[in-house]
Amino acid sequence: MRNSFILILIVAFGIMLYGLFDAFSGNEQLSELAKYYAQKENIEKVQAANLVTAVVVTYRGLDTLGEVTILFLTAAIIGFFLHNKEEKRFLRENSEIFITAAKLLIPIIILLGVYIFINGHLTPGGGFQGGAVIASAVILMILAFPEREFNSKFFTYLESASGTIFVLLAALGAIIGSGFLDNAIVPMGTFGKLVSAGVIPIIYSFVGLKVGSELSNILGNFKAVQSDN
Amino acid sequence: MNYLIISILLGIIILIMAGIAIYHKESLVAIIATGVVGLFASVLYLLLAAPDVAMTEAAIGSGLSTIIFFYVLNKIRSDKTKDGSLKTKDGRQKTEV
Amino acid sequence: MEYVSLTIGFLVILAGLWAIMTKKNIIRIIIGFVLFDTGIHIVMVALAYVKGKAAPILDSTVSIDDAVNSIVDPIPQALVLTAIVIGLGVTALMLAYAVKLHKEKGNLDIKSFKELKW
């Protein structure tokens, strides 16, 4: 009985979505705003080969700032809810193969994450992807060596330091450049090289460190709650 | 044309996995199916010319969120005592519903 | 292809909504939220697609002079990029609440939480 009401509701919602589907006729060309971002002179002004990075860090940089703030808030609330002193508990030994492979792979995965966010303005990737890859290296570390204590203090300091540097670099653009998050406050370099696009790779690297340490802190909190009873 | 066939196949897999995620009895299988939805969605993003989004979804949607679900499931299961009854905070014993 | 992706996205949204509204276990409700999230991301990326164009990354095949006529829309992709990361944060927050609720009541049935029911 109750499910049939919900079914009617879902069907109504589906009809509404079908209206959207019916009105969509496929894009033949870019929207006006995207055309502005893809113009030659604007690309040469920002100098990021990856236009998604250009949108995330400069044109919509304020959105990114708000986004990392939301992520910080969720990490803080999770830490507040699940904060528990970690206790020793009996755990089955991991197999030798897993531990050896983890020791071999963890530095390589962290290196891959750093590569992804340093090259964010040239190749697919950037701060968010690199941070997620670093967090997956941390989860491998947690799974391989569960008896070691998770050092959440280090990640907290790393996270606050990168967030502060992000805001300071953005504000520096307002002071000596032409506006908040202006990327021309350092020498621009040549298009397509690693040292180019002004302050974009620097800001995106700090975003990567911030996202990686926040996600690692969330994972550490969920690990710590396991031993609490 | 090839891309069309691949995207239809991906869509079928995604919808089947979404059904398993909602209706399978074991929570473990449901969580794995949710991860698989994220993984195949990332392939779909790659076909739609969005490599950045595909990388993020592959790392987060199918990796980290699955791990967090597993931690919570493990915590919830370890709270149950051995005789199948549940222990609440104030020490009452409650039989499983 | 974008039509197929749009259909998949809408169906996944509906499946997630169905799970949110009919399931009793809180873990299943959170799974419904995750499916809803994924569906919305698929829809947004499908709306950004332009027929036969390449990814918005300039290199030797996509030249800087002809970028306007050879790339897909980068703006929805940037939005989805941040939305996925926020989605993980929100999912983790909901799961933390689930752990707390389980500690309080001893089970995760939505029917046993009656404090705010009206």
PDB file of N, CA, C and O in Angstrom, chain A residues 10 13-14 16-18 20-21 24, chain B residues 7-8 10-16 18 22 37 40-42 44-45 48 57, chain C residues 1-18 32-47 80:
ATOM      1  N   ILE A  10       7.420   8.120  -7.769  1.00  0.00           N
ATOM      2  CA  ILE A  10       8.594   7.888  -8.617  1.00  0.00           C
ATOM      3  C   ILE A  10       8.219   8.047 -10.091  1.00  0.00           C
ATOM      4  O   ILE A  10       8.964   8.638 -10.879  1.00  0.00           O
ATOM      5  N   PHE A  13       7.944  11.634 -10.930  1.00  0.00           N
ATOM      6  CA  PHE A  13       9.296  12.187 -11.055  1.00  0.00           C
ATOM      7  C   PHE A  13       9.925  11.772 -12.384  1.00  0.00           C
ATOM      8  O   PHE A  13      10.586  12.567 -13.053  1.00  0.00           O
ATOM      9  N   GLY A  14       9.671  10.489 -12.763  1.00  0.00           N
ATOM     10  CA  GLY A  14      10.215   9.991 -14.029  1.00  0.00           C
ATOM     11  C   GLY A  14       9.623  10.736 -15.217  1.00  0.00           C
ATOM     12  O   GLY A  14      10.329  11.043 -16.182  1.00  0.00           O
ATOM     13  N   MET A  16       8.587  13.787 -15.174  1.00  0.00           N
ATOM     14  CA  MET A  16       9.249  15.090 -15.154  1.00  0.00           C
ATOM     15  C   MET A  16      10.629  15.023 -15.813  1.00  0.00           C
ATOM     16  O   MET A  16      10.987  15.853 -16.660  1.00  0.00           O
ATOM     17  N   LEU A  17      11.388  13.960 -15.472  1.00  0.00           N
ATOM     18  CA  LEU A  17      12.714  13.797 -16.063  1.00  0.00           C
ATOM     19  C   LEU A  17      12.608  13.513 -17.554  1.00  0.00           C
ATOM     20  O   LEU A  17      13.454  13.940 -18.333  1.00  0.00           O
ATOM     21  N   TYR A  18      11.512  12.796 -17.973  1.00  0.00           N
ATOM     22  CA  TYR A  18      11.344  12.534 -19.399  1.00  0.00           C
ATOM     23  C   TYR A  18      11.145  13.834 -20.169  1.00  0.00           C
ATOM     24  O   TYR A  18      11.620  13.980 -21.295  1.00  0.00           O
ATOM     25  N   LEU A  20      12.592  16.626 -19.456  1.00  0.00           N
ATOM     26  CA  LEU A  20      13.943  17.147 -19.663  1.00  0.00           C
ATOM     27  C   LEU A  20      14.639  16.415 -20.798  1.00  0.00           C
ATOM     28  O   LEU A  20      15.293  17.013 -21.656  1.00  0.00           O
ATOM     29  N   PHE A  21      14.459  15.058 -20.816  1.00  0.00           N
ATOM     30  CA  PHE A  21      15.113  14.245 -21.846  1.00  0.00           C
ATOM     31  C   PHE A  21      14.597  14.610 -23.227  1.00  0.00           C
ATOM     32  O   PHE A  21      15.344  14.679 -24.199  1.00  0.00           O
ATOM     33  N   PHE A  24      15.997  17.852 -24.636  1.00  0.00           N
ATOM     34  CA  PHE A  24      17.432  17.863 -24.951  1.00  0.00           C
ATOM     35  C   PHE A  24      17.632  17.408 -26.382  1.00  0.00           C
ATOM     36  O   PHE A  24      17.131  16.372 -26.799  1.00  0.00           O
TER      37      PHE A  24
ATOM     38  N   SER B   7      28.392   2.029 -24.926  1.00  0.00           N
ATOM     39  CA  SER B   7      27.679   2.756 -23.873  1.00  0.00           C
ATOM     40  C   SER B   7      26.383   2.057 -23.491  1.00  0.00           C
ATOM     41  O   SER B   7      25.999   2.062 -22.315  1.00  0.00           O
ATOM     42  N   ILE B   8      25.725   1.408 -24.468  1.00  0.00           N
ATOM     43  CA  ILE B   8      24.506   0.653 -24.113  1.00  0.00           C
ATOM     44  C   ILE B   8      24.849  -0.509 -23.191  1.00  0.00           C
ATOM     45  O   ILE B   8      24.180  -0.750 -22.174  1.00  0.00           O
ATOM     46  N   LEU B  10      27.440  -0.721 -21.177  1.00  0.00           N
ATOM     47  CA  LEU B  10      27.778  -0.158 -19.864  1.00  0.00           C
ATOM     48  C   LEU B  10      26.525   0.208 -19.090  1.00  0.00           C
ATOM     49  O   LEU B  10      26.423  -0.026 -17.883  1.00  0.00           O
ATOM     50  N   GLY B  11      25.530   0.764 -19.810  1.00  0.00           N
ATOM     51  CA  GLY B  11      24.283   1.128 -19.149  1.00  0.00           C
ATOM     52  C   GLY B  11      23.570  -0.071 -18.581  1.00  0.00           C
ATOM     53  O   GLY B  11      23.080  -0.027 -17.448  1.00  0.00           O
ATOM     54  N   ILE B  12      23.546  -1.180 -19.348  1.00  0.00           N
ATOM     55  CA  ILE B  12      22.892  -2.396 -18.844  1.00  0.00           C
ATOM     56  C   ILE B  12      23.589  -2.881 -17.580  1.00  0.00           C
ATOM     57  O   ILE B  12      22.954  -3.193 -16.564  1.00  0.00           O
ATOM     58  N   ILE B  13      24.949  -2.891 -17.611  1.00  0.00           N
ATOM     59  CA  ILE B  13      25.685  -3.353 -16.423  1.00  0.00           C
ATOM     60  C   ILE B  13      25.406  -2.450 -15.233  1.00  0.00           C
ATOM     61  O   ILE B  13      25.158  -2.917 -14.111  1.00  0.00           O
ATOM     62  N   ILE B  14      25.412  -1.112 -15.477  1.00  0.00           N
ATOM     63  CA  ILE B  14      25.190  -0.172 -14.367  1.00  0.00           C
ATOM     64  C   ILE B  14      23.814  -0.388 -13.751  1.00  0.00           C
ATOM     65  O   ILE B  14      23.667  -0.445 -12.519  1.00  0.00           O
ATOM     66  N   LEU B  15      22.787  -0.576 -14.616  1.00  0.00           N
ATOM     67  CA  LEU B  15      21.434  -0.730 -14.055  1.00  0.00           C
ATOM     68  C   LEU B  15      21.287  -2.041 -13.301  1.00  0.00           C
ATOM     69  O   LEU B  15      20.665  -2.093 -12.231  1.00  0.00           O
ATOM     70  N   ILE B  16      21.888  -3.132 -13.830  1.00  0.00           N
ATOM     71  CA  ILE B  16      21.826  -4.410 -13.108  1.00  0.00           C
ATOM     72  C   ILE B  16      22.507  -4.279 -11.750  1.00  0.00           C
ATOM     73  O   ILE B  16      21.992  -4.732 -10.716  1.00  0.00           O
ATOM     74  N   ALA B  18      22.926  -1.561 -10.027  1.00  0.00           N
ATOM     75  CA  ALA B  18      22.113  -0.730  -9.130  1.00  0.00           C
ATOM     76  C   ALA B  18      20.993  -1.566  -8.516  1.00  0.00           C
ATOM     77  O   ALA B  18      20.711  -1.452  -7.311  1.00  0.00           O
ATOM     78  N   ILE B  22      20.410  -2.438  -4.477  1.00  0.00           N
ATOM     79  CA  ILE B  22      19.212  -2.141  -3.699  1.00  0.00           C
ATOM     80  C   ILE B  22      18.614  -3.410  -3.105  1.00  0.00           C
ATOM     81  O   ILE B  22      18.173  -3.423  -1.966  1.00  0.00           O
ATOM     82  N   VAL B  37      29.076   0.121  -9.705  1.00  0.00           N
ATOM     83  CA  VAL B  37      28.352   1.203 -10.402  1.00  0.00           C
ATOM     84  C   VAL B  37      29.294   2.382 -10.638  1.00  0.00           C
ATOM     85  O   VAL B  37      29.374   2.925 -11.752  1.00  0.00           O
ATOM     86  N   PHE B  40      31.983   1.506 -13.435  1.00  0.00           N
ATOM     87  CA  PHE B  40      31.522   1.544 -14.826  1.00  0.00           C
ATOM     88  C   PHE B  40      31.069   2.944 -15.225  1.00  0.00           C
ATOM     89  O   PHE B  40      31.180   3.322 -16.391  1.00  0.00           O
ATOM     90  N   ALA B  41      30.590   3.724 -14.240  1.00  0.00           N
ATOM     91  CA  ALA B  41      30.274   5.114 -14.549  1.00  0.00           C
ATOM     92  C   ALA B  41      31.532   5.862 -14.964  1.00  0.00           C
ATOM     93  O   ALA B  41      31.484   6.733 -15.837  1.00  0.00           O
ATOM     94  N   SER B  42      32.685   5.503 -14.365  1.00  0.00           N
ATOM     95  CA  SER B  42      33.917   6.203 -14.750  1.00  0.00           C
ATOM     96  C   SER B  42      34.310   5.865 -16.186  1.00  0.00           C
ATOM     97  O   SER B  42      34.810   6.718 -16.913  1.00  0.00           O
ATOM     98  N   LEU B  44      32.132   5.279 -18.509  1.00  0.00           N
ATOM     99  CA  LEU B  44      31.176   6.083 -19.285  1.00  0.00           C
ATOM    100  C   LEU B  44      31.651   7.532 -19.400  1.00  0.00           C
ATOM    101  O   LEU B  44      31.548   8.148 -20.466  1.00  0.00           O
ATOM    102  N   TYR B  45      32.211   8.080 -18.300  1.00  0.00           N
ATOM    103  CA  TYR B  45      32.740   9.448 -18.363  1.00  0.00           C
ATOM    104  C   TYR B  45      33.876   9.528 -19.383  1.00  0.00           C
ATOM    105  O   TYR B  45      34.008  10.526 -20.090  1.00  0.00           O
ATOM    106  N   LEU B  48      32.518   9.873 -22.684  1.00  0.00           N
ATOM    107  CA  LEU B  48      31.934  11.191 -22.891  1.00  0.00           C
ATOM    108  C   LEU B  48      32.987  12.294 -22.887  1.00  0.00           C
ATOM    109  O   LEU B  48      32.674  13.458 -22.666  1.00  0.00           O
ATOM    110  N   GLU B  57      36.290   9.783 -10.309  1.00  0.00           N
ATOM    111  CA  GLU B  57      35.278   8.783  -9.962  1.00  0.00           C
ATOM    112  C   GLU B  57      35.913   7.420  -9.718  1.00  0.00           C
ATOM    113  O   GLU B  57      35.513   6.697  -8.806  1.00  0.00           O
TER     114      GLU B  57
ATOM    115  N   MET C   1      25.090   8.825 -28.418  1.00  0.00           N
ATOM    116  CA  MET C   1      25.705   8.323 -27.191  1.00  0.00           C
ATOM    117  C   MET C   1      25.287   9.166 -25.992  1.00  0.00           C
ATOM    118  O   MET C   1      25.060   8.633 -24.907  1.00  0.00           O
ATOM    119  N   GLU C   2      25.174  10.490 -26.207  1.00  0.00           N
ATOM    120  CA  GLU C   2      24.773  11.314 -25.064  1.00  0.00           C
ATOM    121  C   GLU C   2      23.345  11.023 -24.639  1.00  0.00           C
ATOM    122  O   GLU C   2      23.022  11.096 -23.450  1.00  0.00           O
ATOM    123  N   TYR C   3      22.492  10.610 -25.626  1.00  0.00           N
ATOM    124  CA  TYR C   3      21.124  10.240 -25.250  1.00  0.00           C
ATOM    125  C   TYR C   3      21.124   9.002 -24.372  1.00  0.00           C
ATOM    126  O   TYR C   3      20.400   8.935 -23.374  1.00  0.00           O
ATOM    127  N   VAL C   4      21.952   7.998 -24.748  1.00  0.00           N
ATOM    128  CA  VAL C   4      22.035   6.774 -23.945  1.00  0.00           C
ATOM    129  C   VAL C   4      22.508   7.111 -22.540  1.00  0.00           C
ATOM    130  O   VAL C   4      21.940   6.647 -21.535  1.00  0.00           O
ATOM    131  N   SER C   5      23.548   7.958 -22.440  1.00  0.00           N
ATOM    132  CA  SER C   5      24.083   8.304 -21.120  1.00  0.00           C
ATOM    133  C   SER C   5      23.052   9.050 -20.286  1.00  0.00           C
ATOM    134  O   SER C   5      22.932   8.820 -19.079  1.00  0.00           O
ATOM    135  N   LEU C   6      22.303   9.948 -20.965  1.00  0.00           N
ATOM    136  CA  LEU C   6      21.263  10.692 -20.249  1.00  0.00           C
ATOM    137  C   LEU C   6      20.208   9.736 -19.691  1.00  0.00           C
ATOM    138  O   LEU C   6      19.784   9.854 -18.538  1.00  0.00           O
ATOM    139  N   THR C   7      19.796   8.736 -20.522  1.00  0.00           N
ATOM    140  CA  THR C   7      18.812   7.760 -20.051  1.00  0.00           C
ATOM    141  C   THR C   7      19.354   6.982 -18.862  1.00  0.00           C
ATOM    142  O   THR C   7      18.647   6.796 -17.861  1.00  0.00           O
ATOM    143  N   ILE C   8      20.620   6.531 -18.964  1.00  0.00           N
ATOM    144  CA  ILE C   8      21.216   5.786 -17.849  1.00  0.00           C
ATOM    145  C   ILE C   8      21.207   6.636 -16.587  1.00  0.00           C
ATOM    146  O   ILE C   8      20.828   6.178 -15.505  1.00  0.00           O
ATOM    147  N   GLY C   9      21.612   7.909 -16.737  1.00  0.00           N
ATOM    148  CA  GLY C   9      21.665   8.790 -15.571  1.00  0.00           C
ATOM    149  C   GLY C   9      20.306   8.943 -14.918  1.00  0.00           C
ATOM    150  O   GLY C   9      20.171   8.803 -13.703  1.00  0.00           O
ATOM    151  N   PHE C  10      19.248   9.184 -15.750  1.00  0.00           N
ATOM    152  CA  PHE C  10      17.914   9.356 -15.177  1.00  0.00           C
ATOM    153  C   PHE C  10      17.443   8.078 -14.494  1.00  0.00           C
ATOM    154  O   PHE C  10      16.855   8.129 -13.410  1.00  0.00           O
ATOM    155  N   LEU C  11      17.711   6.917 -15.112  1.00  0.00           N
ATOM    156  CA  LEU C  11      17.253   5.668 -14.491  1.00  0.00           C
ATOM    157  C   LEU C  11      17.973   5.413 -13.175  1.00  0.00           C
ATOM    158  O   LEU C  11      17.359   4.947 -12.203  1.00  0.00           O
ATOM    159  N   VAL C  12      19.289   5.739 -13.120  1.00  0.00           N
ATOM    160  CA  VAL C  12      20.019   5.536 -11.862  1.00  0.00           C
ATOM    161  C   VAL C  12      19.489   6.479 -10.788  1.00  0.00           C
ATOM    162  O   VAL C  12      19.355   6.101  -9.622  1.00  0.00           O
ATOM    163  N   ILE C  13      19.131   7.730 -11.202  1.00  0.00           N
ATOM    164  CA  ILE C  13      18.525   8.663 -10.234  1.00  0.00           C
ATOM    165  C   ILE C  13      17.241   8.068  -9.663  1.00  0.00           C
ATOM    166  O   ILE C  13      17.014   8.072  -8.445  1.00  0.00           O
ATOM    167  N   LEU C  14      16.379   7.523 -10.561  1.00  0.00           N
ATOM    168  CA  LEU C  14      15.109   6.958 -10.083  1.00  0.00           C
ATOM    169  C   LEU C  14      15.342   5.759  -9.179  1.00  0.00           C
ATOM    170  O   LEU C  14      14.649   5.599  -8.158  1.00  0.00           O
ATOM    171  N   ALA C  15      16.339   4.911  -9.531  1.00  0.00           N
ATOM    172  CA  ALA C  15      16.634   3.758  -8.681  1.00  0.00           C
ATOM    173  C   ALA C  15      17.082   4.216  -7.297  1.00  0.00           C
ATOM    174  O   ALA C  15      16.661   3.653  -6.273  1.00  0.00           O
ATOM    175  N   GLY C  16      17.932   5.261  -7.253  1.00  0.00           N
ATOM    176  CA  GLY C  16      18.391   5.764  -5.964  1.00  0.00           C
ATOM    177  C   GLY C  16      17.245   6.315  -5.136  1.00  0.00           C
ATOM    178  O   GLY C  16      17.142   6.057  -3.935  1.00  0.00           O
ATOM    179  N   LEU C  17      16.334   7.044  -5.809  1.00  0.00           N
ATOM    180  CA  LEU C  17      15.182   7.610  -5.094  1.00  0.00           C
ATOM    181  C   LEU C  17      14.292   6.497  -4.539  1.00  0.00           C
ATOM    182  O   LEU C  17      13.814   6.568  -3.401  1.00  0.00           O
ATOM    183  N   TRP C  18      14.098   5.451  -5.333  1.00  0.00           N
ATOM    184  CA  TRP C  18      13.301   4.304  -4.894  1.00  0.00           C
ATOM    185  C   TRP C  18      13.922   3.672  -3.660  1.00  0.00           C
ATOM    186  O   TRP C  18      13.232   3.351  -2.675  1.00  0.00           O
ATOM    187  N   GLY C  32      21.341   4.277  -1.434  1.00  0.00           N
ATOM    188  CA  GLY C  32      20.459   4.992  -2.348  1.00  0.00           C
ATOM    189  C   GLY C  32      20.950   6.398  -2.633  1.00  0.00           C
ATOM    190  O   GLY C  32      20.918   6.857  -3.776  1.00  0.00           O
ATOM    191  N   PHE C  33      21.455   7.080  -1.589  1.00  0.00           N
ATOM    192  CA  PHE C  33      21.995   8.424  -1.804  1.00  0.00           C
ATOM    193  C   PHE C  33      23.196   8.385  -2.742  1.00  0.00           C
ATOM    194  O   PHE C  33      23.344   9.266  -3.612  1.00  0.00           O
ATOM    195  N   VAL C  34      24.056   7.376  -2.579  1.00  0.00           N
ATOM    196  CA  VAL C  34      25.245   7.282  -3.443  1.00  0.00           C
ATOM    197  C   VAL C  34      24.829   7.071  -4.900  1.00  0.00           C
ATOM    198  O   VAL C  34      25.382   7.692  -5.818  1.00  0.00           O
ATOM    199  N   LEU C  35      23.793   6.209  -5.117  1.00  0.00           N
ATOM    200  CA  LEU C  35      23.323   5.974  -6.486  1.00  0.00           C
ATOM    201  C   LEU C  35      22.740   7.257  -7.080  1.00  0.00           C
ATOM    202  O   LEU C  35      22.997   7.592  -8.243  1.00  0.00           O
ATOM    203  N   PHE C  36      21.968   7.988  -6.287  1.00  0.00           N
ATOM    204  CA  PHE C  36      21.383   9.259  -6.725  1.00  0.00           C
ATOM    205  C   PHE C  36      22.485  10.226  -7.186  1.00  0.00           C
ATOM    206  O   PHE C  36      22.416  10.835  -8.261  1.00  0.00           O
ATOM    207  N   ASP C  37      23.542  10.307  -6.363  1.00  0.00           N
ATOM    208  CA  ASP C  37      24.707  11.142  -6.657  1.00  0.00           C
ATOM    209  C   ASP C  37      25.331  10.771  -8.000  1.00  0.00           C
ATOM    210  O   ASP C  37      25.548  11.627  -8.864  1.00  0.00           O
ATOM    211  N   THR C  38      25.600   9.456  -8.176  1.00  0.00           N
ATOM    212  CA  THR C  38      26.229   8.996  -9.414  1.00  0.00           C
ATOM    213  C   THR C  38      25.363   9.323 -10.624  1.00  0.00           C
ATOM    214  O   THR C  38      25.864   9.757 -11.665  1.00  0.00           O
ATOM    215  N   GLY C  39      24.025   9.157 -10.468  1.00  0.00           N
ATOM    216  CA  GLY C  39      23.130   9.453 -11.583  1.00  0.00           C
ATOM    217  C   GLY C  39      23.193  10.915 -11.989  1.00  0.00           C
ATOM    218  O   GLY C  39      23.262  11.241 -13.179  1.00  0.00           O
ATOM    219  N   ILE C  40      23.197  11.807 -10.989  1.00  0.00           N
ATOM    220  CA  ILE C  40      23.254  13.238 -11.307  1.00  0.00           C
ATOM    221  C   ILE C  40      24.567  13.577 -12.010  1.00  0.00           C
ATOM    222  O   ILE C  40      24.589  14.351 -12.970  1.00  0.00           O
ATOM    223  N   HIS C  41      25.668  12.935 -11.576  1.00  0.00           N
ATOM    224  CA  HIS C  41      26.951  13.210 -12.234  1.00  0.00           C
ATOM    225  C   HIS C  41      26.922  12.757 -13.687  1.00  0.00           C
ATOM    226  O   HIS C  41      27.409  13.464 -14.580  1.00  0.00           O
ATOM    227  N   ILE C  42      26.337  11.575 -13.930  1.00  0.00           N
ATOM    228  CA  ILE C  42      26.270  11.090 -15.317  1.00  0.00           C
ATOM    229  C   ILE C  42      25.458  12.058 -16.172  1.00  0.00           C
ATOM    230  O   ILE C  42      25.850  12.394 -17.299  1.00  0.00           O
ATOM    231  N   VAL C  43      24.327  12.542 -15.627  1.00  0.00           N
ATOM    232  CA  VAL C  43      23.487  13.473 -16.406  1.00  0.00           C
ATOM    233  C   VAL C  43      24.259  14.745 -16.738  1.00  0.00           C
ATOM    234  O   VAL C  43      24.241  15.231 -17.882  1.00  0.00           O
ATOM    235  N   MET C  44      24.990  15.280 -15.735  1.00  0.00           N
ATOM    236  CA  MET C  44      25.687  16.549 -15.990  1.00  0.00           C
ATOM    237  C   MET C  44      26.793  16.385 -17.016  1.00  0.00           C
ATOM    238  O   MET C  44      26.982  17.239 -17.890  1.00  0.00           O
ATOM    239  N   VAL C  45      27.552  15.267 -16.932  1.00  0.00           N
ATOM    240  CA  VAL C  45      28.624  15.061 -17.912  1.00  0.00           C
ATOM    241  C   VAL C  45      28.030  14.835 -19.301  1.00  0.00           C
ATOM    242  O   VAL C  45      28.566  15.310 -20.309  1.00  0.00           O
ATOM    243  N   ALA C  46      26.874  14.137 -19.372  1.00  0.00           N
ATOM    244  CA  ALA C  46      26.247  13.910 -20.674  1.00  0.00           C
ATOM    245  C   ALA C  46      25.767  15.220 -21.280  1.00  0.00           C
ATOM    246  O   ALA C  46      25.832  15.404 -22.502  1.00  0.00           O
ATOM    247  N   LEU C  47      25.288  16.158 -20.447  1.00  0.00           N
ATOM    248  CA  LEU C  47      24.850  17.445 -20.984  1.00  0.00           C
ATOM    249  C   LEU C  47      26.018  18.267 -21.506  1.00  0.00           C
ATOM    250  O   LEU C  47      25.835  19.146 -22.345  1.00  0.00           O
ATOM    251  N   VAL C  80      31.318  18.854 -11.802  1.00  0.00           N
ATOM    252  CA  VAL C  80      31.176  17.461 -11.379  1.00  0.00           C
ATOM    253  C   VAL C  80      32.409  17.005 -10.606  1.00  0.00           C
ATOM    254  O   VAL C  80      32.311  16.258  -9.629  1.00  0.00           O
TER     255      VAL C  80
END
